[in-house]
Every structure is written in C-alpha cells, then in structure tokens.
Amino acid sequence: MIKANSEASRYQDFVSSLINGEQRSSNIDTLVELARSSDEYRYLEDFVDFVDSGVQKSPGKIASDESNAVEFMTIHKSKGLQFKVVFLSNMQHKFNTADETSYILMDQANGIASKYRQFRETDEFGNVLVEYENPYRNLIGKAIHKEAIDEEMRILYVALTRAEKKLVMTAVIDDETRLIDLAAKVQANESDPNRASNNTVIFNNHLRKVNCFFDWIMMALMRHPDIENDLKSYIPAITPNLDLRRTGFKKLNNEETALARFHLEIKSLTEITSTISQKQTLDAIDQYHQVQDYYNYVYPYQDKERSIAVTKLQALADEAGFEHLESQSSRREDALSLGTLVHNVLYYCPFDETDFTTLIARLKDEGMFTDDEYQLIHQYQHHLDDFRESDVYKIIAKSTFYKEKPFRYFNGEQVINGIFDIVFIHGDDVYVLDYKTDHITSSNSYKTLQDKHRIQLETYKEILTKQFHKPVKGYVYYLETNQMIEV
C-alpha cells in the first residue's frame, strides 16, 4: 500500500510538472534574471537568504504567443520574460542626471557635500550671491554618475536579451548630423595608435560620455558591415567617417554571431505620416471637429493682462485723462529708493511711544540701511515726525492693525496683485491707509488728490469689504505735505 501510494505521488508530481511546466520555466527565468542583475548580493549565501526572505517571490509572468495582442511594458517589468519579437522604442530618451547635478549631493558610500555659496558686494550689481565649486562634491557627483551609467547599461542588457527571433529598435533624431558625429567618434577610436589591434572594440570612456541608449547602440552597430552599407546608402556624406580598420572585430565572428543579421532604415517624418491609412486620417479629422470649439476658443479679455499690479490700474486711468498732480520743481533721482526706505521704516514702526529717531537708529545698527540710505531717510525724517503727531497715527496706536499685507484678487476679468500698507480696526470700523511719498506741492486740490488714487483705494475697499463683510473706509496719507485724503 505504501509503495502504491508512493508511485501515485510520483505520477501526480510528473503530471503536475507537465501542466505547470511553462509557469515553472518562467519562474526559473525570473530567478536567473534576478541573480544576474542583483549586485547587492554578490555571495551565494547572501542571495539565498535574500530569496528565502520572501522578497520578490511573485511567480514569473508567462508571455502567451496565442493572445494575438501587443504587450506594452517597461524594461524593468520585462525581466524574466521573452518574446518572439520585441520593439525597443524611444531610445533617444536622455538619461536622468538629476541625482548628480543637485546643489547637495548624497552618496551612501562617499558621504554628503554641497557647493559653497557666499554673498559678495559688487559695484555694478550690488549684493550678489556667488556659488563656488566644491572638489569633494564633484567627486561624489562622478561616483553617482558612474553608478547611474552602470545601471543604465544593465537595463539596456535586459532590453536587448528579451527577443527570441527579432529585435526592432527605434529612435527619433533631429537630423543626419547626429549620425555623422557618432561615426566620427567611432573612426577616432579605430585610428587611435595607442589601441592594440585586438583590444577593446569600443572605448569605455567614449561610451560613458554619451547619455542615451541610441548613441550606445549606434556606436556599436556602425562597425557591422550591414549597418555600414545602409548608412552609406542613406547618408553619402557619412562615408569618410566609416573607413574602419576592423582589426579588432575578428573575435566577434563566431558560431553565435554567424547567423546575426542587421538592417537600418532611416525615414523622415513626411514618409512616416504618408503611411497612415486614409481611414485613420478621417478618424483624426472627425475627432478634431468634435473638439473644434476648444481649438477656436478666444479669450474674451485678450487685450487685458492676466495679472496686474493694483498701482498699474491707477496709472492706466491717469493715461486716460485724469488731472495730473503738480510736482515740486526740484528733481529727486532717488525717489523710488526713498519710497522703499520709508515703507520699510513704517513696516517696523510699532505705533507706540517709540519715536522715529530711535527706530531709525536701531534699524541702522541692525544693518537695515547702508550709510547712504541712512542719510537719505534721516533727511526725510521730519516728515515721519509730522505723521507721528497726526490724528490718524494716534488712532492706529489704539487699534488692531495689520501692516504690509500682500493680496491677490480676481475681479472677474483680471488677477490683481498688491500690498495693503496698513489696515486697522478701530471700534466697529475698518480702515485702509496707503502712504504716499510723492513729491507734490500743497496747491493741489482735494479732488485732484482724490482722483489720483481713487481706483487703487476703491479696489482696496472692495477686497476688504468682502473680507470683513462690512463697509471699509479708505485713506491716502501724503507724507510730503502731511495731508490725509479720504477716497
């Protein structure tokens, strides 16, 4: 009885192996591919422990020849699989070099390093951030590049060994000069007097300097007579660059390569599109008609900027015919700089008992101003002192206030950008105040000053009204003349 059961068990295992043979074969292929591509486990004991740990133990994928379908997959996903015909496409795609070009480089074996940056004062551009190379960072970058190229070579090996009968490789290039340049590199390698005649076929250094599969493949295939003839037929100008000695190729002619055949085709975009069937062309036209409204869409605010500063809205209105302010006769070359300095001082103003003499001195000590800027703001300080004695300053001091708050607001046509100089809440009322350093005369009428900044303040009030859900009062304060205008 025991013997009979043993025979039955062996028979059952034999039948099971026949039924699942294809799956088991695929599992073995997957295991072999995993062992070949795993540099991390270089000793058998470590690799066995890795497999026993249960990592990546999913069954190998079986590629069916009877499915009558084309399978799309990445090269990584194709490990362990084989197909009668394989297309390797998009070979001109550049390798990803982001890991070796970032500001800070990290490598498990070599550590971490970054470039050195320093601010330097220049006469022409002011304070400029200067970046210096770090030799050790460059060494880490070379190590990362070496590992990346090694990995790309392993990936290409996997791609080239998936086909059983036919491998079709495709790439897109801008023009034929790309091939002529590659042929020149191949010829330079062949004519190097320092290279032994039966030594390496391709310089390792040449290969590692290119950055895509296409260049690797072409530098190798250009040495094959079939490809050489095809290239000379398509691109006669390449002929002088394919005068090769071929002394190092003899060892490649063996039993394994005797039946290998290569063929190259170069087609222009026009030739490729001309092969598209008429039906496909009509289908594409029908699809276009379906979305034609989207293609013909015209932006209704074509003459307007998508995003605009709130101050520019007022400038455009001024050009349309608003009455202009009367300015003082003296020119102030540094008006823009002064305006920035004044706003910086008012940003740090605590609206308490601190006077502007103390505040400006403290900002100077903290490096806020250069000597020239300090002199400029010091000359203007009496206007700030007048503002400190004003009624609105005293009201702000007793209020809840927000200084230099940026905003972005869509008014239905454009995105408006700006900064509130100061928004303050006193009692139940909300106010917005905008400081102006315009060098104006005191003879300007109240209405002129109102009109000058009406659009800007009306926009401020509209935005804040939606924010606080109550009416907002807007004011402009002219520091030059110690005047406050309600808009």
CSV table of C-alpha atoms in Angstrom, one decimal:
chain,number,residue,atom,x,y,z
A,1,MET,CA,0.0,0.0,0.0
A,2,ILE,CA,2.8,2.4,0.9
A,3,LYS,CA,4.6,1.6,-2.4
A,4,ALA,CA,1.4,2.1,-4.4
A,5,ASN,CA,0.9,5.5,-2.7
A,6,SER,CA,4.5,6.5,-3.5
A,7,GLU,CA,4.1,5.6,-7.1
A,8,ALA,CA,0.9,7.5,-7.3
A,9,SER,CA,2.5,10.5,-5.7
A,10,ARG,CA,5.4,10.5,-8.2
A,11,TYR,CA,2.9,10.2,-11.0
A,12,GLN,CA,0.9,13.1,-9.7
A,13,ASP,CA,4.1,15.2,-9.5
A,14,PHE,CA,5.0,14.2,-13.0
A,15,VAL,CA,1.6,15.2,-14.3
A,16,SER,CA,1.7,18.5,-12.4
A,17,SER,CA,5.1,19.3,-13.9
A,18,LEU,CA,3.7,18.8,-17.4
A,19,ILE,CA,0.7,21.0,-16.6
A,20,ASN,CA,2.7,23.8,-14.9
A,21,GLY,CA,5.9,23.4,-16.8
A,22,GLU,CA,5.6,26.7,-18.6
A,23,GLN,CA,5.0,28.6,-15.4
A,24,ARG,CA,7.9,26.8,-13.7
A,25,SER,CA,10.2,27.7,-16.6
A,26,SER,CA,9.1,31.3,-16.3
A,27,ASN,CA,9.9,31.2,-12.6
A,28,ILE,CA,13.4,29.9,-13.3
A,29,ASP,CA,13.9,32.6,-15.9
A,30,THR,CA,12.9,35.2,-13.3
A,31,LEU,CA,15.2,33.8,-10.7
A,32,VAL,CA,18.1,33.7,-13.1
A,33,GLU,CA,17.4,37.3,-14.1
A,34,LEU,CA,17.2,38.4,-10.5
A,35,ALA,CA,20.5,36.7,-9.7
A,36,ARG,CA,22.2,38.3,-12.7
A,37,SER,CA,21.0,41.8,-12.0
A,38,SER,CA,21.5,41.8,-8.3
A,39,ASP,CA,24.9,43.4,-7.5
A,40,GLU,CA,23.9,43.9,-3.9
A,41,TYR,CA,24.2,40.1,-3.1
A,42,ARG,CA,27.5,39.0,-4.5
A,43,TYR,CA,27.9,35.8,-2.4
A,44,LEU,CA,25.6,32.8,-2.8
A,45,GLU,CA,24.8,32.6,0.9
A,46,ASP,CA,23.6,36.2,0.9
A,47,PHE,CA,21.5,35.7,-2.3
A,48,VAL,CA,19.9,32.5,-0.9
A,49,ASP,CA,19.0,34.4,2.3
A,50,PHE,CA,17.5,37.2,0.1
A,51,VAL,CA,15.3,34.7,-1.8
A,52,ASP,CA,14.3,32.9,1.4
A,53,SER,CA,13.2,36.2,3.0
A,54,GLY,CA,10.2,36.2,0.6
A,55,VAL,CA,11.2,39.4,-1.2
A,56,GLN,CA,10.0,39.5,-4.9
A,57,LYS,CA,8.8,35.9,-4.9
A,58,SER,CA,5.8,36.5,-7.1
A,59,PRO,CA,5.5,34.0,-10.0
A,60,GLY,CA,7.2,34.7,-13.3
A,61,LYS,CA,4.9,36.2,-15.9
A,62,ILE,CA,4.1,33.9,-18.9
A,63,ALA,CA,4.0,35.6,-22.2
A,64,SER,CA,1.5,33.9,-24.4
A,65,ASP,CA,2.1,33.6,-28.1
A,66,GLU,CA,-1.6,32.8,-28.6
A,67,SER,CA,-3.0,36.0,-27.1
A,68,ASN,CA,-2.8,37.9,-30.5
A,69,ALA,CA,-2.0,41.1,-28.7
A,70,VAL,CA,0.8,43.5,-28.3
A,71,GLU,CA,2.1,43.9,-24.7
A,72,PHE,CA,3.4,47.3,-23.6
A,73,MET,CA,5.8,47.3,-20.6
A,74,THR,CA,8.8,49.0,-19.1
A,75,ILE,CA,12.2,47.3,-19.4
A,76,HIS,CA,12.1,46.6,-15.6
A,77,LYS,CA,8.8,44.8,-16.0
A,78,SER,CA,10.2,42.6,-18.8
A,79,LYS,CA,12.8,40.9,-16.6
A,80,GLY,CA,12.5,37.2,-16.9
A,81,LEU,CA,10.2,37.3,-20.0
A,82,GLN,CA,11.0,36.6,-23.6
A,83,PHE,CA,9.0,37.2,-26.8
A,84,LYS,CA,9.4,36.2,-30.4
A,85,VAL,CA,9.6,39.9,-31.5
A,86,VAL,CA,10.5,42.8,-29.3
A,87,PHE,CA,10.3,46.6,-30.1
A,88,LEU,CA,12.7,48.8,-28.1
A,89,SER,CA,11.4,52.3,-28.7
A,90,ASN,CA,12.3,55.9,-27.7
A,91,MET,CA,16.0,55.1,-27.5
A,92,GLN,CA,16.9,58.8,-27.9
A,93,HIS,CA,15.5,59.5,-24.4
A,94,LYS,CA,18.1,61.2,-22.2
A,95,PHE,CA,19.3,59.5,-19.0
A,96,ASN,CA,18.1,61.2,-15.8
A,97,THR,CA,21.1,63.1,-14.3
A,98,ALA,CA,19.2,65.0,-11.6
A,99,ASP,CA,20.8,63.0,-8.8
A,100,GLU,CA,24.3,64.1,-9.8
A,101,THR,CA,23.6,67.8,-10.6
A,102,SER,CA,21.6,69.0,-7.5
A,103,TYR,CA,23.1,71.6,-5.1
A,104,ILE,CA,23.5,69.0,-2.3
A,105,LEU,CA,24.8,65.5,-3.3
A,106,MET,CA,24.5,62.4,-1.1
A,107,ASP,CA,26.1,59.0,-1.6
A,108,GLN,CA,25.8,56.1,0.7
A,109,ALA,CA,29.5,55.2,0.3
A,110,ASN,CA,31.1,58.6,-0.1
A,111,GLY,CA,29.0,60.9,2.2
A,112,ILE,CA,27.4,64.3,1.6
A,113,ALA,CA,28.7,67.5,0.1
A,114,SER,CA,27.4,70.8,-1.4
A,115,LYS,CA,28.6,73.8,-3.3
A,116,TYR,CA,29.8,76.8,-1.3
A,117,ARG,CA,27.7,80.0,-1.6
A,118,GLN,CA,28.6,83.5,-0.4
A,119,PHE,CA,27.2,87.0,-0.8
A,120,ARG,CA,29.6,89.5,-2.4
A,121,GLU,CA,29.2,93.2,-2.8
A,122,THR,CA,29.8,94.4,-6.4
A,123,ASP,CA,29.8,97.9,-7.8
A,124,GLU,CA,27.6,97.0,-10.8
A,125,PHE,CA,25.0,94.7,-9.4
A,126,GLY,CA,25.1,95.3,-5.6
A,127,ASN,CA,24.9,92.3,-3.3
A,128,VAL,CA,25.3,89.2,-5.4
A,129,LEU,CA,25.1,85.5,-4.4
A,130,VAL,CA,28.2,83.7,-5.7
A,131,GLU,CA,28.5,80.0,-5.9
A,132,TYR,CA,31.8,78.1,-5.8
A,133,GLU,CA,32.6,74.5,-6.8
A,134,ASN,CA,33.4,72.0,-4.1
A,135,PRO,CA,36.0,69.4,-5.3
A,136,TYR,CA,34.7,66.7,-3.0
A,137,ARG,CA,31.1,67.4,-4.2
A,138,ASN,CA,32.5,66.8,-7.8
A,139,LEU,CA,34.0,63.5,-6.7
A,140,ILE,CA,30.7,62.4,-5.2
A,141,GLY,CA,28.9,63.5,-8.5
A,142,LYS,CA,31.3,61.4,-10.5
A,143,ALA,CA,30.6,58.4,-8.2
A,144,ILE,CA,26.9,58.9,-8.6
A,145,HIS,CA,27.3,59.2,-12.4
A,146,LYS,CA,29.3,56.0,-12.6
A,147,GLU,CA,26.7,54.1,-10.7
A,148,ALA,CA,23.9,55.6,-12.8
A,149,ILE,CA,25.6,54.7,-16.1
A,150,ASP,CA,26.3,51.1,-14.8
A,151,GLU,CA,22.6,50.8,-14.0
A,152,GLU,CA,21.6,52.1,-17.4
A,153,MET,CA,23.9,49.5,-19.0
A,154,ARG,CA,22.3,46.8,-17.0
A,155,ILE,CA,18.8,48.0,-18.1
A,156,LEU,CA,19.9,48.0,-21.7
A,157,TYR,CA,21.2,44.5,-21.4
A,158,VAL,CA,17.8,43.3,-20.1
A,159,ALA,CA,16.1,45.1,-23.1
A,160,LEU,CA,18.4,43.5,-25.7
A,161,THR,CA,18.0,40.0,-24.4
A,162,ARG,CA,14.2,39.8,-24.3
A,163,ALA,CA,13.8,38.9,-28.0
A,164,GLU,CA,13.9,35.3,-29.2
A,165,LYS,CA,13.9,35.9,-33.0
A,166,LYS,CA,13.7,39.6,-33.9
A,167,LEU,CA,14.6,42.8,-32.1
A,168,VAL,CA,13.4,46.1,-33.6
A,169,MET,CA,15.0,49.3,-32.1
A,170,THR,CA,13.6,52.8,-32.9
A,171,ALA,CA,14.7,56.3,-32.1
A,172,VAL,CA,14.0,59.9,-33.3
A,173,ILE,CA,16.8,62.2,-34.2
A,174,ASP,CA,16.7,65.9,-35.4
A,175,ASP,CA,18.9,65.4,-38.5
A,176,GLU,CA,21.6,63.2,-40.0
A,177,THR,CA,24.4,65.2,-38.5
A,178,ARG,CA,23.8,63.3,-35.3
A,179,LEU,CA,24.8,60.0,-37.1
A,180,ILE,CA,27.8,61.7,-38.8
A,181,ASP,CA,29.1,62.9,-35.4
A,182,LEU,CA,28.8,59.5,-33.9
A,183,ALA,CA,30.6,57.9,-36.9
A,184,ALA,CA,33.5,60.4,-36.4
A,185,LYS,CA,33.9,59.2,-32.8
A,186,VAL,CA,33.9,55.6,-34.0
A,187,GLN,CA,36.6,56.3,-36.5
A,188,ALA,CA,38.7,58.3,-34.0
A,189,ASN,CA,38.6,55.2,-31.8
A,190,GLU,CA,39.6,52.9,-34.7
A,191,SER,CA,42.5,55.1,-35.8
A,192,ASP,CA,44.0,55.6,-32.3
A,193,PRO,CA,47.6,54.4,-32.5
A,194,ASN,CA,47.7,53.6,-28.8
A,195,ARG,CA,45.0,51.0,-29.1
A,196,ALA,CA,46.1,47.4,-29.6
A,197,SER,CA,44.6,45.8,-32.7
A,198,ASN,CA,42.8,43.1,-30.9
A,199,ASN,CA,42.0,45.0,-27.7
A,200,THR,CA,38.6,46.5,-26.8
A,201,VAL,CA,36.2,47.1,-29.6
A,202,ILE,CA,34.8,50.3,-28.1
A,203,PHE,CA,36.5,52.8,-25.8
A,204,ASN,CA,34.8,52.6,-22.4
A,205,ASN,CA,35.4,56.3,-22.0
A,206,HIS,CA,33.5,57.1,-25.2
A,207,LEU,CA,30.6,55.0,-24.2
A,208,ARG,CA,30.2,56.5,-20.7
A,209,LYS,CA,30.2,60.1,-22.1
A,210,VAL,CA,27.0,59.7,-24.1
A,211,ASN,CA,23.6,60.0,-22.5
A,212,CYS,CA,21.1,57.7,-24.2
A,213,PHE,CA,20.7,54.2,-25.5
A,214,PHE,CA,20.7,55.3,-29.1
A,215,ASP,CA,24.3,56.5,-29.0
A,216,TRP,CA,25.5,53.4,-27.3
A,217,ILE,CA,23.8,51.1,-29.9
A,218,MET,CA,24.8,53.1,-32.9
A,219,MET,CA,28.5,53.3,-31.8
A,220,ALA,CA,28.5,49.5,-31.8
A,221,LEU,CA,26.4,48.8,-34.9
A,222,MET,CA,28.3,51.2,-37.1
A,223,ARG,CA,31.1,48.6,-37.1
A,224,HIS,CA,28.9,46.0,-38.7
A,225,PRO,CA,29.2,45.8,-42.5
A,226,ASP,CA,25.4,45.6,-42.9
A,227,ILE,CA,24.8,48.8,-41.0
A,228,GLU,CA,27.8,50.5,-42.7
A,229,ASN,CA,26.3,49.8,-46.1
A,230,ASP,CA,22.9,51.0,-45.1
A,231,LEU,CA,24.3,54.2,-43.6
A,232,LYS,CA,26.4,55.0,-46.7
A,233,SER,CA,23.2,54.4,-48.8
A,234,TYR,CA,21.1,56.8,-46.8
A,235,ILE,CA,23.7,59.4,-45.9
A,236,PRO,CA,26.6,59.5,-48.5
A,237,ALA,CA,28.3,62.3,-46.5
A,238,ILE,CA,29.0,59.8,-43.7
A,239,THR,CA,31.2,57.6,-45.9
A,240,PRO,CA,34.6,59.2,-45.0
A,241,ASN,CA,33.8,58.7,-41.3
A,242,LEU,CA,33.2,54.9,-41.7
A,243,ASP,CA,36.7,54.0,-43.1
A,244,LEU,CA,37.4,51.5,-40.3
A,245,ARG,CA,40.3,49.0,-39.8
A,246,ARG,CA,38.1,46.3,-38.3
A,247,THR,CA,41.1,44.5,-36.9
A,248,GLY,CA,39.5,44.2,-33.5
A,249,PHE,CA,36.4,42.5,-34.8
A,250,LYS,CA,37.7,39.1,-35.7
A,251,LYS,CA,36.9,37.6,-32.3
A,252,LEU,CA,33.3,38.7,-32.8
A,253,ASN,CA,32.9,36.4,-35.8
A,254,ASN,CA,32.0,33.1,-34.1
A,255,GLU,CA,29.3,30.4,-34.1
A,256,GLU,CA,26.9,32.6,-32.0
A,257,THR,CA,27.1,35.6,-34.3
A,258,ALA,CA,27.3,33.7,-37.7
A,259,LEU,CA,23.5,34.0,-38.3
A,260,ALA,CA,23.1,37.5,-36.9
A,261,ARG,CA,21.8,40.0,-39.4
A,262,PHE,CA,21.4,43.7,-39.0
A,263,HIS,CA,19.4,46.3,-41.1
A,264,LEU,CA,19.0,50.0,-40.7
A,265,GLU,CA,16.1,52.2,-42.0
A,266,ILE,CA,16.0,55.9,-41.8
A,267,LYS,CA,12.6,57.6,-42.5
A,268,SER,CA,11.6,61.2,-42.5
A,269,LEU,CA,8.5,62.4,-40.7
A,270,THR,CA,6.8,63.0,-44.0
A,271,GLU,CA,7.4,59.4,-45.1
A,272,ILE,CA,6.1,58.1,-41.8
A,273,THR,CA,2.9,60.2,-41.9
A,274,SER,CA,2.3,59.2,-45.5
A,275,THR,CA,1.9,55.6,-44.5
A,276,ILE,CA,-1.1,56.4,-42.3
A,277,SER,CA,-4.2,54.9,-43.8
A,278,GLN,CA,-7.0,57.2,-45.2
A,279,LYS,CA,-9.4,55.9,-42.6
A,280,GLN,CA,-7.2,56.8,-39.8
A,281,THR,CA,-6.8,60.3,-41.3
A,282,LEU,CA,-10.6,60.7,-41.5
A,283,ASP,CA,-10.9,59.5,-37.9
A,284,ALA,CA,-8.5,62.1,-36.8
A,285,ILE,CA,-10.4,64.8,-38.7
A,286,ASP,CA,-13.6,63.7,-37.1
A,287,GLN,CA,-12.0,63.9,-33.6
A,288,TYR,CA,-10.8,67.4,-34.5
A,289,HIS,CA,-14.3,68.5,-35.4
A,290,GLN,CA,-15.6,67.2,-32.1
A,291,VAL,CA,-13.2,69.4,-30.2
A,292,GLN,CA,-13.1,72.3,-32.7
A,293,ASP,CA,-14.9,74.6,-30.3
A,294,TYR,CA,-12.0,74.2,-27.9
A,295,TYR,CA,-9.4,74.9,-30.6
A,296,ASN,CA,-11.3,78.0,-31.7
A,297,TYR,CA,-11.9,79.4,-28.2
A,298,VAL,CA,-10.9,83.1,-27.9
A,299,TYR,CA,-10.1,84.5,-24.5
A,300,PRO,CA,-12.7,87.3,-24.0
A,301,TYR,CA,-10.2,89.6,-22.2
A,302,GLN,CA,-7.4,89.2,-24.8
A,303,ASP,CA,-6.5,92.9,-24.6
A,304,LYS,CA,-6.0,92.7,-20.9
A,305,GLU,CA,-3.1,91.4,-18.9
A,306,ARG,CA,-3.9,88.2,-17.0
A,307,SER,CA,-2.3,89.6,-13.8
A,308,ILE,CA,-1.7,93.3,-13.0
A,309,ALA,CA,-0.5,95.3,-10.0
A,310,VAL,CA,-3.2,97.5,-8.4
A,311,THR,CA,-1.0,100.6,-8.8
A,312,LYS,CA,-0.9,100.0,-12.6
A,313,LEU,CA,-4.6,100.2,-12.7
A,314,GLN,CA,-4.4,103.7,-11.5
A,315,ALA,CA,-1.5,104.5,-13.9
A,316,LEU,CA,-3.7,103.3,-16.8
A,317,ALA,CA,-6.5,105.5,-15.6
A,318,ASP,CA,-4.2,108.5,-15.4
A,319,GLU,CA,-3.2,108.0,-19.0
A,320,ALA,CA,-6.9,108.0,-19.9
A,321,GLY,CA,-7.2,111.7,-18.8
A,322,PHE,CA,-7.2,112.2,-15.0
A,323,GLU,CA,-5.9,115.5,-13.9
A,324,HIS,CA,-2.2,115.2,-13.0
A,325,LEU,CA,-0.6,116.3,-9.7
A,326,GLU,CA,1.6,119.3,-9.6
A,327,SER,CA,5.1,118.3,-8.5
A,328,GLN,CA,7.9,120.3,-6.9
A,329,SER,CA,10.3,121.7,-9.5
A,330,SER,CA,13.4,120.0,-8.0
A,331,ARG,CA,14.1,116.5,-9.3
A,332,ARG,CA,14.6,113.6,-6.9
A,333,GLU,CA,16.7,111.0,-8.7
A,334,ASP,CA,16.3,108.5,-5.8
A,335,ALA,CA,12.5,108.9,-5.4
A,336,LEU,CA,11.9,105.1,-5.8
A,337,SER,CA,14.6,104.3,-3.3
A,338,LEU,CA,13.2,106.8,-0.9
A,339,GLY,CA,9.7,105.3,-1.2
A,340,THR,CA,11.1,101.8,-0.4
A,341,LEU,CA,13.0,103.1,2.6
A,342,VAL,CA,10.0,105.0,4.0
A,343,HIS,CA,7.8,101.9,3.7
A,344,ASN,CA,10.4,99.8,5.4
A,345,VAL,CA,10.6,102.2,8.3
A,346,LEU,CA,6.8,102.3,8.7
A,347,TYR,CA,6.7,98.5,8.5
A,348,TYR,CA,8.8,98.3,11.6
A,349,CYS,CA,7.0,101.2,13.3
A,350,PRO,CA,5.4,99.8,16.5
A,351,PHE,CA,2.9,102.7,16.7
A,352,ASP,CA,3.6,103.2,20.4
A,353,GLU,CA,5.8,105.7,22.3
A,354,THR,CA,8.9,104.9,20.2
A,355,ASP,CA,10.0,108.0,18.2
A,356,PHE,CA,11.4,107.7,14.7
A,357,THR,CA,14.9,108.9,15.7
A,358,THR,CA,15.2,105.8,18.0
A,359,LEU,CA,13.6,103.5,15.4
A,360,ILE,CA,15.8,104.6,12.5
A,361,ALA,CA,19.0,104.4,14.6
A,362,ARG,CA,18.0,100.9,15.7
A,363,LEU,CA,17.4,99.7,12.2
A,364,LYS,CA,20.7,101.2,11.1
A,365,ASP,CA,22.5,99.2,13.9
A,366,GLU,CA,20.8,96.0,12.7
A,367,GLY,CA,22.1,96.5,9.2
A,368,MET,CA,18.8,97.6,7.6
A,369,PHE,CA,20.4,100.6,5.9
A,370,THR,CA,23.7,101.4,4.2
A,371,ASP,CA,25.3,104.7,5.1
A,372,ASP,CA,23.9,106.4,2.0
A,373,GLU,CA,20.4,105.1,2.7
A,374,TYR,CA,20.6,106.2,6.3
A,375,GLN,CA,21.5,109.7,5.2
A,376,LEU,CA,18.5,109.7,2.8
A,377,ILE,CA,16.0,108.5,5.4
A,378,HIS,CA,17.5,110.8,8.0
A,379,GLN,CA,16.9,113.8,5.8
A,380,TYR,CA,13.3,112.8,5.3
A,381,GLN,CA,12.7,112.0,9.0
A,382,HIS,CA,10.9,115.3,9.7
A,383,HIS,CA,8.0,114.2,7.5
A,384,LEU,CA,7.7,111.0,9.5
A,385,ASP,CA,7.8,113.0,12.7
A,386,ASP,CA,4.8,115.0,11.4
A,387,PHE,CA,3.0,111.8,10.7
A,388,ARG,CA,3.6,110.6,14.2
A,389,GLU,CA,1.9,113.7,15.5
A,390,SER,CA,-1.1,113.3,13.3
A,391,ASP,CA,-4.6,112.2,14.5
A,392,VAL,CA,-4.6,109.1,12.3
A,393,TYR,CA,-1.3,107.9,13.9
A,394,LYS,CA,-2.8,108.2,17.3
A,395,ILE,CA,-5.9,106.3,16.2
A,396,ILE,CA,-3.8,103.5,14.7
A,397,ALA,CA,-1.9,103.2,18.0
A,398,LYS,CA,-5.2,102.4,19.8
A,399,SER,CA,-6.4,100.0,17.1
A,400,THR,CA,-5.8,96.4,15.9
A,401,PHE,CA,-3.6,96.8,12.8
A,402,TYR,CA,-2.0,94.7,10.0
A,403,LYS,CA,1.0,96.1,8.1
A,404,GLU,CA,2.3,95.3,4.6
A,405,LYS,CA,-0.2,92.5,3.9
A,406,PRO,CA,0.0,91.2,0.3
A,407,PHE,CA,-3.1,90.1,-1.6
A,408,ARG,CA,-4.2,88.5,-4.9
A,409,TYR,CA,-7.8,89.3,-6.1
A,410,PHE,CA,-9.8,88.3,-9.2
A,411,ASN,CA,-12.2,91.0,-10.2
A,412,GLY,CA,-13.9,88.9,-12.9
A,413,GLU,CA,-11.5,89.9,-15.6
A,414,GLN,CA,-8.0,90.0,-14.2
A,415,VAL,CA,-6.0,88.9,-11.2
A,416,ILE,CA,-4.9,92.0,-9.3
A,417,ASN,CA,-1.8,91.9,-7.1
A,418,GLY,CA,-0.9,94.4,-4.4
A,419,ILE,CA,0.1,95.1,-0.8
A,420,PHE,CA,-2.0,96.9,1.8
A,421,ASP,CA,0.3,99.5,3.6
A,422,ILE,CA,-1.8,99.2,6.8
A,423,VAL,CA,-5.3,98.0,7.6
A,424,PHE,CA,-6.6,98.9,11.1
A,425,ILE,CA,-9.8,98.2,13.0
A,426,HIS,CA,-10.9,100.9,15.4
A,427,GLY,CA,-14.1,100.1,17.3
A,428,ASP,CA,-16.5,98.7,14.8
A,429,ASP,CA,-15.0,100.4,11.8
A,430,VAL,CA,-12.4,99.1,9.3
A,431,TYR,CA,-9.9,101.4,7.6
A,432,VAL,CA,-7.2,101.0,5.0
A,433,LEU,CA,-4.4,103.6,4.7
A,434,ASP,CA,-1.9,104.0,1.9
A,435,TYR,CA,1.3,106.0,2.4
A,436,LYS,CA,2.5,108.2,-0.4
A,437,THR,CA,5.9,109.8,-0.7
A,438,ASP,CA,5.0,111.7,-3.9
A,439,HIS,CA,7.0,115.0,-4.0
A,440,ILE,CA,3.9,117.2,-4.5
A,441,THR,CA,3.0,120.8,-3.8
A,442,SER,CA,0.4,121.9,-1.3
A,443,SER,CA,-1.5,123.7,-4.0
A,444,ASN,CA,-3.1,120.5,-5.4
A,445,SER,CA,-6.8,120.5,-4.8
A,446,TYR,CA,-8.5,117.9,-2.6
A,447,LYS,CA,-10.4,116.5,-5.6
A,448,THR,CA,-7.2,116.2,-7.6
A,449,LEU,CA,-5.6,114.1,-4.9
A,450,GLN,CA,-8.8,112.0,-4.5
A,451,ASP,CA,-8.9,111.3,-8.2
A,452,LYS,CA,-5.2,110.5,-8.4
A,453,HIS,CA,-5.6,107.3,-6.3
A,454,ARG,CA,-9.3,106.6,-6.5
A,455,ILE,CA,-9.1,103.4,-8.4
A,456,GLN,CA,-6.4,102.0,-6.2
A,457,LEU,CA,-8.3,102.8,-3.0
A,458,GLU,CA,-11.7,101.6,-4.4
A,459,THR,CA,-10.1,98.3,-5.2
A,460,TYR,CA,-8.7,98.1,-1.7
A,461,LYS,CA,-12.1,98.8,-0.2
A,462,GLU,CA,-13.8,96.2,-2.4
A,463,ILE,CA,-11.4,93.5,-1.4
A,464,LEU,CA,-11.6,94.3,2.3
A,465,THR,CA,-15.4,94.7,2.3
A,466,LYS,CA,-15.7,91.1,1.1
A,467,GLN,CA,-13.2,90.0,3.7
A,468,PHE,CA,-14.8,91.8,6.7
A,469,HIS,CA,-18.4,91.8,5.5
A,470,LYS,CA,-18.8,95.5,6.3
A,471,PRO,CA,-18.1,98.8,4.6
A,472,VAL,CA,-14.4,99.9,4.7
A,473,LYS,CA,-13.1,103.5,4.7
A,474,GLY,CA,-10.0,104.3,2.6
A,475,TYR,CA,-7.5,107.0,3.0
A,476,VAL,CA,-4.3,108.2,1.4
A,477,TYR,CA,-1.7,109.9,3.5
A,478,TYR,CA,0.8,112.3,1.7
A,479,LEU,CA,3.8,112.3,4.0
A,480,GLU,CA,5.4,115.2,1.9
A,481,THR,CA,2.6,117.6,2.7
A,482,ASN,CA,1.2,116.0,5.9
A,483,GLN,CA,-2.2,115.6,4.2
A,484,MET,CA,-4.8,112.8,4.5
A,485,ILE,CA,-7.3,112.3,1.8
A,486,GLU,CA,-10.4,110.1,2.1
A,487,VAL,CA,-11.4,108.2,-1.1
